[in-house]
XYZ file of C-alpha atoms in Angstrom:
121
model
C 144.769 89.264 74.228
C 141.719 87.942 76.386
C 141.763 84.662 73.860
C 145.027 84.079 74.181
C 144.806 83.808 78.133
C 144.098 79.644 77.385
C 141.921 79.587 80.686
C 138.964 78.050 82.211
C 138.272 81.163 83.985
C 135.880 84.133 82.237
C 137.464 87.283 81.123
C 135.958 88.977 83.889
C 136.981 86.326 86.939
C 140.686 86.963 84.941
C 140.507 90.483 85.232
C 139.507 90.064 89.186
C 142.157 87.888 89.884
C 145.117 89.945 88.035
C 143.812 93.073 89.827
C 143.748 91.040 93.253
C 147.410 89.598 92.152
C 148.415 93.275 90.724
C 147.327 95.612 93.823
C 147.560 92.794 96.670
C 145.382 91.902 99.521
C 142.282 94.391 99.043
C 139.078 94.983 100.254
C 135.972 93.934 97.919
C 134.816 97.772 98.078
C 138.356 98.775 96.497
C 138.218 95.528 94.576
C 134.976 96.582 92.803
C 135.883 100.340 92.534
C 139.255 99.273 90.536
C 136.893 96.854 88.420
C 134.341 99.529 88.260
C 131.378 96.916 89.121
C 129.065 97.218 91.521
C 129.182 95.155 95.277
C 126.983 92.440 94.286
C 129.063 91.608 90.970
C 132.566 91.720 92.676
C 131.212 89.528 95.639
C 129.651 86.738 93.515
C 133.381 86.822 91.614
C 135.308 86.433 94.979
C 132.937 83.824 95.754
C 133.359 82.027 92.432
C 137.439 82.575 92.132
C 137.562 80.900 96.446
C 135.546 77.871 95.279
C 137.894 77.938 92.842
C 141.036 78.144 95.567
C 141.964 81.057 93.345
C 142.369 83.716 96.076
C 141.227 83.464 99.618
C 139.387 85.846 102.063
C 140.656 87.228 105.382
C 139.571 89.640 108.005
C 141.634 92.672 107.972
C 143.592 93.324 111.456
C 142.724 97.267 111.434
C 138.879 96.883 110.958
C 137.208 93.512 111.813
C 134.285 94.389 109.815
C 136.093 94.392 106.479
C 137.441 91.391 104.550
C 140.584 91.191 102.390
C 141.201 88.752 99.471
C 144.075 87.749 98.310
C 145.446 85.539 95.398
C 146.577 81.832 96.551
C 149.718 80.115 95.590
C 147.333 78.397 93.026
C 145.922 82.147 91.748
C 149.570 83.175 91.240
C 150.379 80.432 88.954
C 147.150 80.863 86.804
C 147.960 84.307 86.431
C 151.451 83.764 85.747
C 150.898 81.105 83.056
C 148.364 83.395 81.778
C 150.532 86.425 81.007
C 153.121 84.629 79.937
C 150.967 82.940 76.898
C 149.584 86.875 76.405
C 153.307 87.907 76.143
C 154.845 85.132 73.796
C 151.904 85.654 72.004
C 152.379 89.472 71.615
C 156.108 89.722 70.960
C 155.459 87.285 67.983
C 152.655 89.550 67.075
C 155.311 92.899 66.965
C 157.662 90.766 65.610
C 155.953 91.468 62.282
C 155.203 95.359 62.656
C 157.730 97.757 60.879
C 160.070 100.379 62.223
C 157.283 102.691 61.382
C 154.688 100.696 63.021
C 156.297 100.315 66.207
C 156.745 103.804 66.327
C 153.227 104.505 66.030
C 152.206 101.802 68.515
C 154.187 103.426 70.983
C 152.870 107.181 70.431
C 149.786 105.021 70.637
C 150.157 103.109 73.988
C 151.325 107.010 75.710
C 148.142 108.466 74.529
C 145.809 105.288 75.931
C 148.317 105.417 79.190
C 147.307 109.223 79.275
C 143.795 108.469 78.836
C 143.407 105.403 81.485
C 146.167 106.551 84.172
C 145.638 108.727 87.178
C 143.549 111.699 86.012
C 142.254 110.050 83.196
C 138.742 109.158 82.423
């Protein structure tokens, strides 16, 4: 799916920035916990992705100590574009599977939403 993003941007400054887009204006402490990288990594991302006038950085109105970031108008529309390649690309893909197939892909995708939900490891 990653190659089939068609961006400039790394897998990993993808990831960031559908997470950002995904969850909404977030703190780089929860940012890194949902990536599950450390404070250094997820700040020299943010930095990357605003130089990039990806997603921007504000200060958050309950604690002044902690910044937000947020995707920009221009972040939306990369992500967009991006998932909608990944999705024309993967309804081709299942276009080909069988009835039986497409069963098993979907006991499949409950047992990996079991495994990485809530709970999960």
């Amino acid at each position: 799916m990653r190659q089939q993003a068609e961006t400039d941007l790394t897998p990993t400054k993808l990831a960031h920035l559908a997470t950002i887009d995904r969850e909404g204006p977030m703190s780089l402490g929860d940012l890194a916990c949902a990536e599950r990288v450390t404070a250094p990594t997820v700040t020299k991302v943010v930095r990357e992705l605003e130089a990039l006038e990806l997603v921007s950085r504000e200060v958050d109105d309950a604690d002044k100590r902690v910044s937000l970031v947020r995707v920009t108008p221009l972040g939306a529309q990369t992500i967009t574009a991006s998932r909608t390649r990944k999705d024309a690309w993967l309804t081709e893909q299942l276009a080909d599977l069988s009835a039986a197939e497409l069963e098993s892909l979907e006991g499949a995708v409950a047992i990996l939403e079991r495994l990485t939900g809530p709970g999960g490891n």
